[in-house]
């Protein structure tokens, strides 16, 4: 061991802090990369980044989420992940600097880091005993790399690891870099600034740098590079497995197929959203930071709680049951008037009513709490699931297995209720409960416990702000009042009288309905407004209200200029 006195840093050349910062970032990157790779073997949510991110999403207060939805239109995963990575990097750099000065401090930092990851992954709703493993392995690797980097730390002619801090304990503190440097000014310095000094440490390489620097950089950059490959690589690996499993799914034919669509479901006006929304165009709203990737063979649904006969089903068992196929329009409570968070698809699935009949719910169980693999919850009135509407455990969307983003392998779809109280994706659990006993995810965040879809209508064409030529203009769009059905749509120009639009055909009361109205457009600026009436005779209200707590109201209004 070198003696301290002779190994003080050169005056004015303190060990650069960024070595420590780089070491910390490299070690953390290695941990995350290894964690992702290992998680690929056990399942996505166990990766430390995903686990910690999941906790962050669940902990974020409603206004933050609303802001995210408002700004990014859907809950923005990328921005959140970038934010998490940034915070991580700052912590990582701090730990690295600590480690380079006092190894044990740095390792303690890694341990704290690791504990956060372990706690986050172990408390993920789908957690198994294996969930903390990727984080633990990552933390061990990070600690190892820190030790290694510390040994490789460049020793300038006058700088030894000793000066950069050693592990002799807090009582033997050499202080932070600046102090070391300050002490150095009072200490005889061996070979300072001399490339030909007597220790190997002081020999500079061709670039005029000490050799340790190269090895340090190679190690650190190598670890970061490996992580940059491992993180997306691990995720891709897992996603590919799930994609392959999805491709291998053979959907059964429904025992109750959807009737062929009447030709007149379309008003035939260009610019109107198609009656059936393709999976690719279907809006997506969820709190999942990374799309939960679940293999059908790992999927289980347990139906339990206030029931006489709890039930667990495998995917195979679910597929073996009688299936129905229905067109159902899904809407998000966050949809603004005139917004696009609504879509219509042909769903294939098992009637939830049949399953509930089998488990024999208690009369007291007025709420069915559905849970997803990533811990999202929704609360649906038991009555709505048993009143004969086509509430489904859906496995198919538009003739394909559910897309992963839309809930593969199994999700709920319930006509007439907003998605947040009914349409749980990546479903794993149905618990018969009571509204007074449990508040679901968004209900805890100030949304209403009961949320039937409000009657709404939208002008798809002409687009707002358009300049049109005078003459006949086809005004057209969609209107929805799921499970009640749309009986009328009216349009008015400026403050003129409401005029009846033509309605397209619909297969049931559970879908949206296209409408069109020929407008003899006259020159000038005009305001076009639409309103729908449902089959109970209720006219869509003009009262303007934001989405919180149970759906936006008001009438879609656009301005156009006719030349
Ligand atoms: N697991 C899970 N399921 C979920 C959500 C979620 O955040 N997590 N969001 C719900 C909401 S708010 C809506 S509107 C619908 C949207 O379904 P989609 O993304 O398939 O359009 O999913 C519902 N199911
Ligand atoms: Mo939603």
Coordinates of C-alpha atoms and ligand atoms in Angstrom, one line a residue:
X1 CA 0.0 0.0 0.0
X2 CA 1.3 3.4 -0.9
X3 CA 1.9 5.8 1.9
X4 CA -0.5 8.7 2.1
X5 CA 1.9 11.5 2.7
X6 CA 3.7 11.0 -0.6
X7 CA 0.6 10.6 -2.7
X8 CA -1.2 13.8 -2.5
X9 CA -2.7 15.2 -5.7
X10 CA -0.9 17.9 -7.6
X11 CA -1.8 21.4 -6.7
X12 CA -4.6 22.6 -8.9
X13 CA -5.2 19.1 -10.3
X14 CA -7.9 17.6 -8.1
X15 CA -9.4 14.3 -9.3
X16 CA -12.1 15.3 -11.6
X17 CA -15.6 14.9 -10.2
X18 CA -16.9 13.6 -13.5
X19 CA -15.0 10.4 -13.1
X20 CA -17.3 9.7 -10.2
X21 CA -20.3 10.9 -12.0
X22 CA -19.5 8.7 -15.0
X23 CA -18.8 5.7 -12.8
X24 CA -22.2 6.2 -11.1
X25 CA -24.1 6.5 -14.4
X26 CA -22.3 3.5 -15.8
X27 CA -23.0 1.3 -12.8
X28 CA -26.6 2.3 -12.8
X29 CA -26.9 1.7 -16.5
X30 CA -25.4 -1.7 -16.1
X31 CA -27.9 -2.5 -13.3
X32 CA -30.9 -1.4 -15.4
X33 CA -29.6 -3.2 -18.4
X34 CA -29.1 -6.5 -16.6
X35 CA -32.4 -6.0 -14.8
X36 CA -34.2 -5.6 -18.1
X37 CA -32.6 -8.7 -19.6
X38 CA -33.4 -10.8 -16.5
X39 CA -36.9 -9.4 -16.4
X40 CA -37.3 -10.6 -20.0
X41 CA -37.1 -14.1 -18.5
X42 CA -39.5 -13.5 -15.7
X43 CA -41.9 -11.0 -17.2
X44 CA -41.9 -7.3 -18.0
X45 CA -43.0 -5.6 -14.8
X46 CA -40.2 -7.0 -12.8
X47 CA -37.6 -4.8 -14.5
X48 CA -36.4 -2.2 -12.0
X49 CA -37.2 0.7 -14.4
X50 CA -40.6 -0.5 -15.1
X51 CA -41.4 -1.3 -11.5
X52 CA -40.2 2.0 -10.2
X53 CA -42.0 3.8 -13.0
X54 CA -45.2 1.9 -12.2
X55 CA -45.0 3.0 -8.6
X56 CA -44.4 6.6 -9.8
X57 CA -47.5 6.5 -12.1
X58 CA -49.7 5.1 -9.4
X59 CA -48.4 7.7 -6.9
X60 CA -48.8 10.7 -9.2
X61 CA -51.7 12.9 -8.1
X62 CA -54.7 13.4 -10.4
X63 CA -53.8 16.9 -11.6
X64 CA -50.4 15.7 -12.8
X65 CA -52.1 12.9 -14.8
X66 CA -54.8 15.2 -16.1
X67 CA -52.1 17.6 -17.2
X68 CA -50.3 14.7 -19.0
X69 CA -53.5 13.6 -20.7
X70 CA -54.3 17.2 -21.7
X71 CA -50.8 17.9 -23.0
X72 CA -49.9 14.6 -24.7
X73 CA -53.5 13.7 -25.4
X74 CA -52.9 10.2 -24.0
X75 CA -51.0 9.5 -20.9
X76 CA -47.5 10.1 -22.0
X77 CA -45.2 7.2 -21.3
X78 CA -42.2 8.5 -23.1
X79 CA -42.0 11.7 -21.2
X80 CA -42.4 9.9 -17.9
X81 CA -39.7 7.4 -18.7
X82 CA -37.4 10.2 -19.8
X83 CA -38.1 12.0 -16.5
X84 CA -37.4 8.9 -14.5
X85 CA -34.1 8.3 -16.4
X86 CA -33.1 11.9 -15.7
X87 CA -33.8 11.7 -12.0
X88 CA -32.0 8.3 -11.9
X89 CA -29.0 9.8 -13.7
X90 CA -28.6 12.5 -11.1
X91 CA -28.8 10.0 -8.2
X92 CA -26.5 7.7 -10.1
X93 CA -23.9 10.4 -10.5
X94 CA -24.1 11.3 -6.9
X95 CA -23.6 7.7 -5.8
X96 CA -20.6 7.4 -8.2
X97 CA -18.9 10.5 -6.8
X98 CA -19.5 9.1 -3.3
X99 CA -18.0 5.7 -4.3
X100 CA -14.9 7.2 -5.8
X101 CA -14.2 9.0 -2.6
X102 CA -15.4 6.5 -0.1
X103 CA -16.2 3.1 -1.6
X104 CA -18.5 2.2 1.3
X105 CA -20.6 5.3 0.9
X106 CA -21.1 4.5 -2.7
X107 CA -22.0 0.9 -2.1
X108 CA -24.5 2.1 0.6
X109 CA -26.0 4.3 -2.1
X110 CA -26.3 1.3 -4.4
X111 CA -27.9 -0.6 -1.7
X112 CA -30.5 2.1 -1.1
X113 CA -31.1 2.3 -4.8
X114 CA -31.5 -1.4 -4.9
X115 CA -33.9 -1.4 -2.0
X116 CA -36.1 1.1 -3.8
X117 CA -36.1 -1.2 -6.8
X118 CA -36.8 -4.3 -4.8
X119 CA -39.6 -2.7 -2.9
X120 CA -41.1 -1.4 -6.1
X121 CA -40.9 -4.7 -7.9
X122 CA -42.0 -6.8 -4.9
X123 CA -45.1 -4.6 -4.4
X124 CA -46.1 -4.7 -8.1
X125 CA -49.6 -6.3 -8.1
X126 CA -48.5 -9.3 -10.3
X127 CA -45.3 -9.8 -8.2
X128 CA -44.0 -13.2 -7.6
X129 CA -41.0 -14.2 -5.5
X130 CA -38.8 -13.8 -8.6
X131 CA -39.7 -10.2 -9.2
X132 CA -37.0 -8.6 -7.0
X133 CA -34.3 -10.8 -8.6
X134 CA -33.5 -8.6 -11.6
X135 CA -33.1 -5.6 -9.3
X136 CA -30.9 -7.5 -6.9
X137 CA -28.7 -8.9 -9.7
X138 CA -28.5 -5.4 -11.2
X139 CA -27.5 -3.9 -7.8
X140 CA -24.8 -6.5 -7.3
X141 CA -23.4 -5.9 -10.8
X142 CA -23.5 -2.1 -10.2
X143 CA -21.5 -2.6 -6.9
X144 CA -19.0 -4.8 -8.7
X145 CA -18.6 -2.2 -11.5
X146 CA -18.1 0.6 -9.0
X147 CA -15.3 -1.4 -7.2
X148 CA -13.7 -2.1 -10.5
X149 CA -13.9 1.4 -11.8
X150 CA -12.6 2.7 -8.5
X151 CA -9.5 0.5 -9.0
X152 CA -9.1 1.6 -12.5
X153 CA -9.5 5.2 -11.5
X154 CA -6.8 7.2 -13.4
X155 CA -3.9 8.0 -11.2
X156 CA -2.2 11.0 -12.4
X157 CA 1.3 11.4 -11.5
X158 CA 0.3 12.6 -8.1
X159 CA -3.1 11.1 -7.6
X160 CA -3.6 7.8 -6.0
X161 CA -6.8 6.0 -5.1
X162 CA -5.8 6.9 -1.5
X163 CA -6.3 10.5 -2.2
X164 CA -9.6 9.9 -3.9
X165 CA -10.8 8.4 -0.7
X166 CA -10.4 4.9 0.6
X167 CA -12.5 2.5 2.7
X168 CA -10.7 3.0 6.0
X169 CA -13.9 4.4 7.5
X170 CA -15.6 7.6 8.3
X171 CA -13.1 8.5 11.0
X172 CA -10.3 8.6 8.4
X173 CA -12.0 11.1 6.1
X174 CA -9.8 12.7 3.5
X175 CA -12.7 14.9 2.7
X176 CA -14.2 15.8 -0.7
X177 CA -12.0 16.5 -3.7
X178 CA -11.5 20.1 -3.0
X179 CA -10.3 19.4 0.4
X180 CA -7.9 16.8 -0.9
X181 CA -6.6 19.3 -3.4
X182 CA -6.3 21.9 -0.7
X183 CA -4.3 19.5 1.5
X184 CA -2.2 18.7 -1.5
X185 CA -1.0 22.2 -1.7
X186 CA 0.8 21.7 1.7
X187 CA 2.2 18.4 0.9
X188 CA 5.3 17.4 -1.0
X189 CA 4.3 16.0 -4.3
X190 CA 6.2 13.2 -5.8
X191 CA 6.8 13.6 -9.5
X192 CA 4.1 16.2 -9.9
X193 CA 3.7 17.1 -13.5
X194 CA 6.7 15.0 -14.5
X195 CA 6.0 12.4 -17.2
X196 CA 9.2 10.6 -16.3
X197 CA 8.6 10.1 -12.6
X198 CA 9.4 6.8 -11.0
X199 CA 6.0 5.3 -10.7
X200 CA 4.1 3.5 -13.4
X201 CA 1.0 5.5 -12.5
X202 CA 2.6 8.6 -13.7
X203 CA 3.4 7.4 -17.2
X204 CA 1.2 9.2 -19.7
X205 CA 0.0 7.5 -22.7
X206 CA 0.3 8.7 -26.2
X207 CA -2.5 11.2 -25.8
X208 CA -0.8 12.7 -22.8
X209 CA -3.2 10.9 -20.5
X210 CA -2.5 8.4 -17.7
X211 CA -3.2 4.8 -18.8
X212 CA -5.9 4.3 -16.1
X213 CA -8.0 6.8 -17.8
X214 CA -8.4 4.7 -20.9
X215 CA -9.4 1.6 -19.0
X216 CA -11.7 3.6 -16.9
X217 CA -13.4 5.1 -19.9
X218 CA -13.6 1.8 -21.7
X219 CA -15.2 0.1 -18.7
X220 CA -17.7 2.9 -18.1
X221 CA -18.6 3.6 -21.7
X222 CA -18.7 -0.2 -22.3
X223 CA -21.2 -0.6 -19.4
X224 CA -23.4 2.2 -20.7
X225 CA -23.2 0.8 -24.2
X226 CA -24.2 -2.7 -23.0
X227 CA -27.1 -1.2 -21.1
X228 CA -28.2 0.8 -24.2
X229 CA -28.5 -2.5 -26.0
X230 CA -29.8 -4.6 -23.1
X231 CA -32.7 -2.4 -22.1
X232 CA -34.5 -2.3 -25.4
X233 CA -33.1 -5.7 -26.2
X234 CA -34.6 -7.3 -23.1
X235 CA -37.9 -5.6 -23.8
X236 CA -38.0 -6.7 -27.4
X237 CA -37.1 -10.2 -26.5
X238 CA -40.1 -10.5 -24.2
X239 CA -42.4 -8.6 -26.5
X240 CA -41.4 -11.0 -29.3
X241 CA -42.3 -14.0 -27.2
X242 CA -45.7 -12.5 -26.5
X243 CA -46.2 -11.5 -30.1
X244 CA -45.4 -15.0 -31.2
X245 CA -47.8 -16.4 -28.6
X246 CA -50.5 -14.0 -29.8
X247 CA -50.0 -15.0 -33.4
X248 CA -50.4 -18.6 -32.5
X249 CA -53.8 -18.0 -30.9
X250 CA -56.7 -19.5 -32.8
X251 CA -59.9 -17.7 -31.9
X252 CA -63.0 -19.9 -31.7
X253 CA -65.9 -19.1 -33.8
X254 CA -68.7 -17.4 -31.8
X255 CA -71.7 -19.4 -30.9
X256 CA -73.6 -16.1 -31.2
X257 CA -72.0 -14.2 -34.1
X258 CA -72.5 -10.5 -34.8
X259 CA -75.1 -10.1 -37.6
X260 CA -73.5 -8.9 -40.8
X261 CA -73.4 -5.1 -40.8
X262 CA -76.2 -3.4 -42.7
X263 CA -74.7 -1.6 -45.8
X264 CA -76.3 1.6 -44.5
X265 CA -74.1 1.8 -41.3
X266 CA -72.2 4.3 -43.4
X267 CA -73.6 7.6 -44.5
X268 CA -71.1 7.5 -47.3
X269 CA -69.7 11.0 -46.7
X270 CA -65.9 11.3 -47.0
X271 CA -64.3 12.5 -43.8
X272 CA -66.6 10.7 -41.4
X273 CA -64.8 8.2 -39.2
X274 CA -65.5 4.7 -40.4
X275 CA -68.2 2.7 -38.5
X276 CA -65.6 0.1 -37.5
X277 CA -62.4 1.6 -36.1
X278 CA -59.4 -0.5 -37.0
X279 CA -57.2 -1.6 -34.1
X280 CA -54.4 0.6 -35.4
X281 CA -56.7 3.7 -35.3
X282 CA -58.4 2.8 -32.0
X283 CA -57.6 5.3 -29.2
X284 CA -55.5 4.0 -26.4
X285 CA -55.7 5.1 -22.8
X286 CA -54.1 3.4 -19.9
X287 CA -51.7 4.0 -17.0
X288 CA -49.3 1.4 -18.2
X289 CA -45.8 2.7 -18.5
X290 CA -44.8 -0.1 -20.8
X291 CA -47.5 -2.2 -22.4
X292 CA -48.0 -5.2 -20.1
X293 CA -46.8 -8.2 -22.0
X294 CA -48.5 -11.4 -20.9
X295 CA -48.3 -14.8 -22.5
X296 CA -51.7 -16.6 -22.7
X297 CA -50.1 -19.6 -21.0
X298 CA -49.4 -17.5 -17.9
X299 CA -52.8 -15.9 -17.9
X300 CA -55.3 -16.8 -15.1
X301 CA -58.5 -15.2 -14.2
X302 CA -59.7 -15.6 -10.7
X303 CA -63.2 -14.6 -9.8
X304 CA -63.6 -14.4 -6.1
X305 CA -64.7 -12.2 -3.2
X306 CA -68.3 -12.2 -2.2
X307 CA -69.2 -15.3 -4.1
X308 CA -70.3 -18.8 -3.2
X309 CA -68.0 -20.6 -5.7
X310 CA -64.8 -18.9 -6.6
X311 CA -63.4 -19.7 -10.0
X312 CA -60.1 -19.7 -11.7
X313 CA -59.9 -20.0 -15.5
X314 CA -57.0 -20.5 -17.8
X315 CA -56.9 -18.9 -21.3
X316 CA -57.6 -22.3 -22.8
X317 CA -60.6 -22.8 -20.6
X318 CA -61.9 -19.4 -21.4
X319 CA -61.6 -20.0 -25.2
X320 CA -63.5 -23.3 -24.7
X321 CA -66.6 -21.4 -23.5
X322 CA -69.4 -20.2 -25.7
X323 CA -68.4 -16.9 -27.3
X324 CA -70.5 -14.0 -28.5
X325 CA -69.4 -11.5 -31.0
X326 CA -70.7 -7.9 -30.9
X327 CA -70.1 -4.4 -32.2
X328 CA -69.6 -2.2 -29.2
X329 CA -68.5 1.4 -29.0
X330 CA -66.0 2.2 -26.3
X331 CA -65.6 5.7 -25.0
X332 CA -63.2 7.3 -22.5
X333 CA -64.4 9.6 -19.8
X334 CA -61.6 12.0 -20.6
X335 CA -62.9 12.6 -24.1
X336 CA -63.6 16.3 -24.6
X337 CA -66.6 17.3 -26.6
X338 CA -65.7 16.7 -30.2
X339 CA -62.7 14.5 -29.1
X340 CA -61.4 11.3 -30.5
X341 CA -61.2 9.1 -27.4
X342 CA -64.0 6.9 -28.7
X343 CA -63.9 3.9 -31.1
X344 CA -66.1 1.1 -32.3
X345 CA -64.9 -2.5 -32.8
X346 CA -66.3 -6.0 -33.2
X347 CA -65.4 -7.8 -30.0
X348 CA -65.4 -11.5 -29.4
X349 CA -65.7 -12.7 -25.9
X350 CA -67.3 -14.7 -23.1
X351 CA -70.4 -13.1 -21.6
X352 CA -69.5 -12.0 -18.1
X353 CA -73.0 -12.7 -16.9
X354 CA -72.5 -16.4 -17.5
X355 CA -69.4 -16.5 -15.3
X356 CA -71.0 -14.5 -12.6
X357 CA -74.0 -16.8 -12.6
X358 CA -71.6 -19.7 -12.0
X359 CA -69.8 -18.1 -9.1
X360 CA -73.1 -17.1 -7.4
X361 CA -72.4 -13.6 -6.1
X362 CA -73.7 -12.5 -2.7
X363 CA -76.6 -10.1 -2.9
X364 CA -74.4 -7.6 -1.0
X365 CA -71.8 -7.5 -3.8
X366 CA -72.9 -4.4 -5.7
X367 CA -69.5 -3.9 -7.3
X368 CA -67.3 -6.1 -9.5
X369 CA -63.7 -4.9 -9.1
X370 CA -61.6 -5.9 -12.1
X371 CA -57.8 -5.9 -11.8
X372 CA -55.1 -6.0 -14.5
X373 CA -51.8 -7.6 -14.4
X374 CA -50.2 -4.2 -13.7
X375 CA -52.5 -3.4 -10.8
X376 CA -55.0 -1.1 -12.5
X377 CA -58.5 -1.5 -11.1
X378 CA -62.0 -0.6 -12.3
X379 CA -65.3 -0.9 -10.4
X380 CA -68.3 -2.0 -12.4
X381 CA -71.9 -2.2 -11.0
X382 CA -72.6 -5.9 -10.6
X383 CA -76.1 -5.2 -11.9
X384 CA -74.8 -3.7 -15.2
X385 CA -72.9 -7.0 -15.8
X386 CA -75.9 -9.1 -15.1
X387 CA -78.7 -7.1 -16.7
X388 CA -78.5 -8.9 -20.0
X389 CA -76.3 -6.4 -21.9
X390 CA -73.4 -7.8 -23.8
X391 CA -70.7 -7.3 -21.1
X392 CA -67.8 -9.4 -22.3
X393 CA -64.5 -10.8 -21.3
X394 CA -63.1 -10.1 -24.8
X395 CA -60.4 -12.1 -26.4
X396 CA -60.8 -10.8 -30.0
X397 CA -61.0 -7.4 -31.7
X398 CA -62.1 -7.1 -35.3
X399 CA -61.5 -10.8 -35.9
X400 CA -58.0 -10.9 -34.4
X401 CA -56.7 -11.7 -31.0
X402 CA -56.7 -8.6 -28.9
X403 CA -53.8 -6.3 -29.8
X404 CA -51.3 -6.2 -26.9
X405 CA -52.0 -2.4 -26.4
X406 CA -55.7 -3.1 -26.2
X407 CA -55.4 -5.7 -23.4
X408 CA -54.1 -9.0 -24.8
X409 CA -54.8 -11.7 -23.8
X410 CA -58.1 -10.7 -22.1
X411 CA -60.0 -7.5 -21.4
X412 CA -63.4 -6.4 -20.4
X413 CA -65.9 -4.5 -22.6
X414 CA -69.2 -3.3 -21.2
X415 CA -71.7 -1.5 -23.4
X416 CA -72.8 1.8 -22.0
X417 CA -70.1 2.5 -19.4
X418 CA -67.0 4.6 -19.7
X419 CA -63.8 2.6 -20.1
X420 CA -62.4 3.5 -16.7
X421 CA -65.3 1.8 -14.9
X422 CA -65.6 -1.2 -17.2
X423 CA -63.0 -1.9 -19.8
X424 CA -60.0 -3.3 -17.9
X425 CA -57.3 -4.5 -20.1
X426 CA -54.8 -7.3 -19.3
X427 CA -57.4 -8.5 -17.0
X428 CA -56.4 -11.0 -14.3
X429 CA -59.0 -10.8 -11.5
X430 CA -62.7 -10.1 -10.9
X431 CA -63.5 -9.5 -7.3
X432 CA -67.1 -9.3 -6.1
X433 CA -67.1 -6.5 -3.7
X434 CA -69.0 -3.5 -2.6
X435 CA -68.8 0.2 -3.6
X436 CA -68.6 1.0 0.1
X437 CA -65.6 -1.3 0.6
X438 CA -63.4 -0.4 -2.4
X439 CA -62.7 2.6 -4.6
X440 CA -61.1 1.7 -7.9
X441 CA -58.1 3.5 -9.5
X442 CA -59.8 6.6 -10.9
X443 CA -62.4 6.8 -8.3
X444 CA -59.6 7.3 -5.7
X445 CA -58.5 10.1 -8.0
X446 CA -61.8 12.0 -7.9
X447 CA -63.7 10.4 -10.8
X448 CA -67.2 9.2 -10.2
X449 CA -67.9 5.6 -9.1
X450 CA -70.8 5.3 -11.5
X451 CA -70.2 6.4 -15.0
X452 CA -72.7 5.6 -17.7
X453 CA -71.6 7.1 -21.1
X454 CA -73.2 10.4 -21.7
X455 CA -75.0 11.1 -25.0
X456 CA -72.6 12.8 -27.4
X457 CA -72.3 13.8 -31.0
X458 CA -69.4 15.0 -33.1
X459 CA -69.0 16.8 -36.4
X460 CA -66.3 15.0 -38.5
X461 CA -66.8 17.0 -41.7
X462 CA -66.3 19.7 -42.6
X463 CA -63.2 20.1 -40.4
X464 CA -63.2 23.1 -38.0
X465 CA -61.8 26.2 -39.5
X466 CA -62.3 25.0 -43.1
X467 CA -62.9 27.4 -46.0
X468 CA -65.7 26.1 -48.1
X469 CA -67.4 27.0 -51.3
X470 CA -71.0 28.1 -51.2
X471 CA -73.6 25.6 -52.2
X472 CA -74.5 22.2 -50.8
X473 CA -72.1 21.0 -48.1
X474 CA -72.5 17.6 -46.5
X475 CA -72.1 18.0 -42.8
X476 CA -71.6 14.6 -41.1
X477 CA -70.3 12.8 -38.1
X478 CA -71.0 10.3 -35.4
X479 CA -73.2 10.3 -32.3
X480 CA -73.3 7.9 -29.4
X481 CA -75.4 7.0 -26.4
X482 CA -74.3 3.4 -25.8
X483 CA -76.9 1.0 -24.6
X484 CA -79.6 3.5 -25.0
X485 CA -79.1 4.2 -28.6
X486 CA -79.3 7.3 -30.7
X487 CA -82.8 8.2 -32.0
X488 CA -82.1 11.6 -33.5
X489 CA -79.3 14.0 -34.5
X490 CA -79.9 17.7 -35.2
X491 CA -77.7 20.3 -36.6
X492 CA -78.0 24.0 -36.5
X493 CA -76.2 26.8 -38.3
X494 CA -75.4 29.9 -36.2
X495 CA -78.4 30.5 -34.0
X496 CA -80.9 29.1 -36.5
X497 CA -83.4 26.3 -36.0
X498 CA -82.3 22.7 -35.2
X499 CA -82.5 20.6 -38.4
X500 CA -82.9 16.9 -38.4
X501 CA -80.0 15.0 -39.8
X502 CA -80.2 11.7 -41.7
X503 CA -79.2 8.7 -39.5
X504 CA -77.3 5.7 -40.7
X505 CA -78.3 2.2 -39.7
X506 CA -76.8 0.5 -36.6
X507 CA -76.6 -3.1 -35.6
X508 CA -77.6 -2.4 -32.0
X509 CA -78.1 0.3 -29.4
X510 CA -74.5 -0.3 -28.2
X511 CA -72.7 1.4 -31.1
X512 CA -72.2 4.9 -32.3
X513 CA -74.3 6.1 -35.2
X514 CA -73.3 8.0 -38.3
X515 CA -75.4 11.0 -39.4
X516 CA -75.3 13.5 -42.2
X517 CA -77.1 16.7 -43.1
X518 CA -76.9 18.6 -46.4
X519 CA -76.3 22.3 -45.7
X520 CA -77.0 24.9 -48.3
X521 CA -74.0 27.0 -47.3
X522 CA -74.2 30.7 -47.9
X523 CA -71.2 33.1 -47.9
X524 CA -69.8 34.3 -44.6
X525 CA -68.5 32.9 -41.3
X526 CA -70.7 30.2 -39.8
X527 CA -71.0 28.2 -36.6
X528 CA -72.2 24.6 -36.9
X529 CA -73.5 22.8 -33.9
X530 CA -74.7 19.3 -33.3
X531 CA -76.8 17.5 -30.7
X532 CA -78.1 14.0 -30.3
X533 CA -81.2 12.5 -28.7
X534 CA -81.1 9.1 -27.1
X535 CA -83.8 6.4 -27.3
X536 CA -85.2 7.4 -23.9
X537 CA -86.0 10.8 -25.5
X538 CA -83.3 12.7 -23.6
X539 CA -81.7 15.4 -25.6
X540 CA -78.0 15.9 -25.3
X541 CA -77.4 18.8 -23.0
X542 CA -75.8 22.1 -24.1
X543 CA -74.4 22.7 -20.6
X544 CA -70.7 22.8 -20.8
X545 CA -68.8 20.6 -18.3
X546 CA -65.3 19.2 -18.2
X547 CA -64.6 15.4 -18.2
X548 CA -64.0 15.2 -14.5
X549 CA -65.8 13.6 -12.7
X550 CA -68.1 11.6 -15.0
X551 CA -67.8 12.7 -18.6
X552 CA -67.8 16.0 -20.5
X553 CA -71.0 17.6 -21.7
X554 CA -71.7 20.4 -24.1
X555 CA -72.2 20.5 -27.9
X556 CA -69.6 20.1 -30.5
X557 CA -69.4 23.4 -32.3
X558 CA -67.2 24.3 -35.2
X559 CA -66.6 27.5 -37.2
X560 CA -66.2 27.5 -41.0
X561 CA -65.9 30.2 -43.6
X562 CA -67.9 30.0 -46.8
X563 CA -66.7 32.0 -49.7
Ligands
LIG1 N1 -55.3 -2.3 -17.3 C1 -55.8 -1.1 -17.7 N2 -57.0 -1.2 -18.3 C2 -57.6 -0.1 -18.7 C3 -57.1 1.2 -18.4 C4 -55.8 1.2 -17.7 O1 -55.3 2.3 -17.4 N3 -55.3 0.1 -17.4 N4 -57.7 2.3 -18.8 C5 -59.2 2.3 -19.1 C6 -59.7 3.4 -19.8 S1 -59.7 4.9 -18.9 C7 -60.2 3.3 -21.0 S2 -61.0 4.6 -21.7 C8 -60.1 2.1 -21.8 C9 -59.4 2.4 -23.1 O2 -59.2 1.2 -23.8 P1 -58.4 1.2 -25.1 O3 -57.0 1.7 -24.8 O4 -58.3 -0.2 -25.7 O5 -59.0 2.2 -26.1 O6 -59.3 1.1 -21.1 C10 -59.6 1.0 -19.8 N5 -58.8 -0.1 -19.3
LIG2 MO1 -60.8 6.3 -20.1

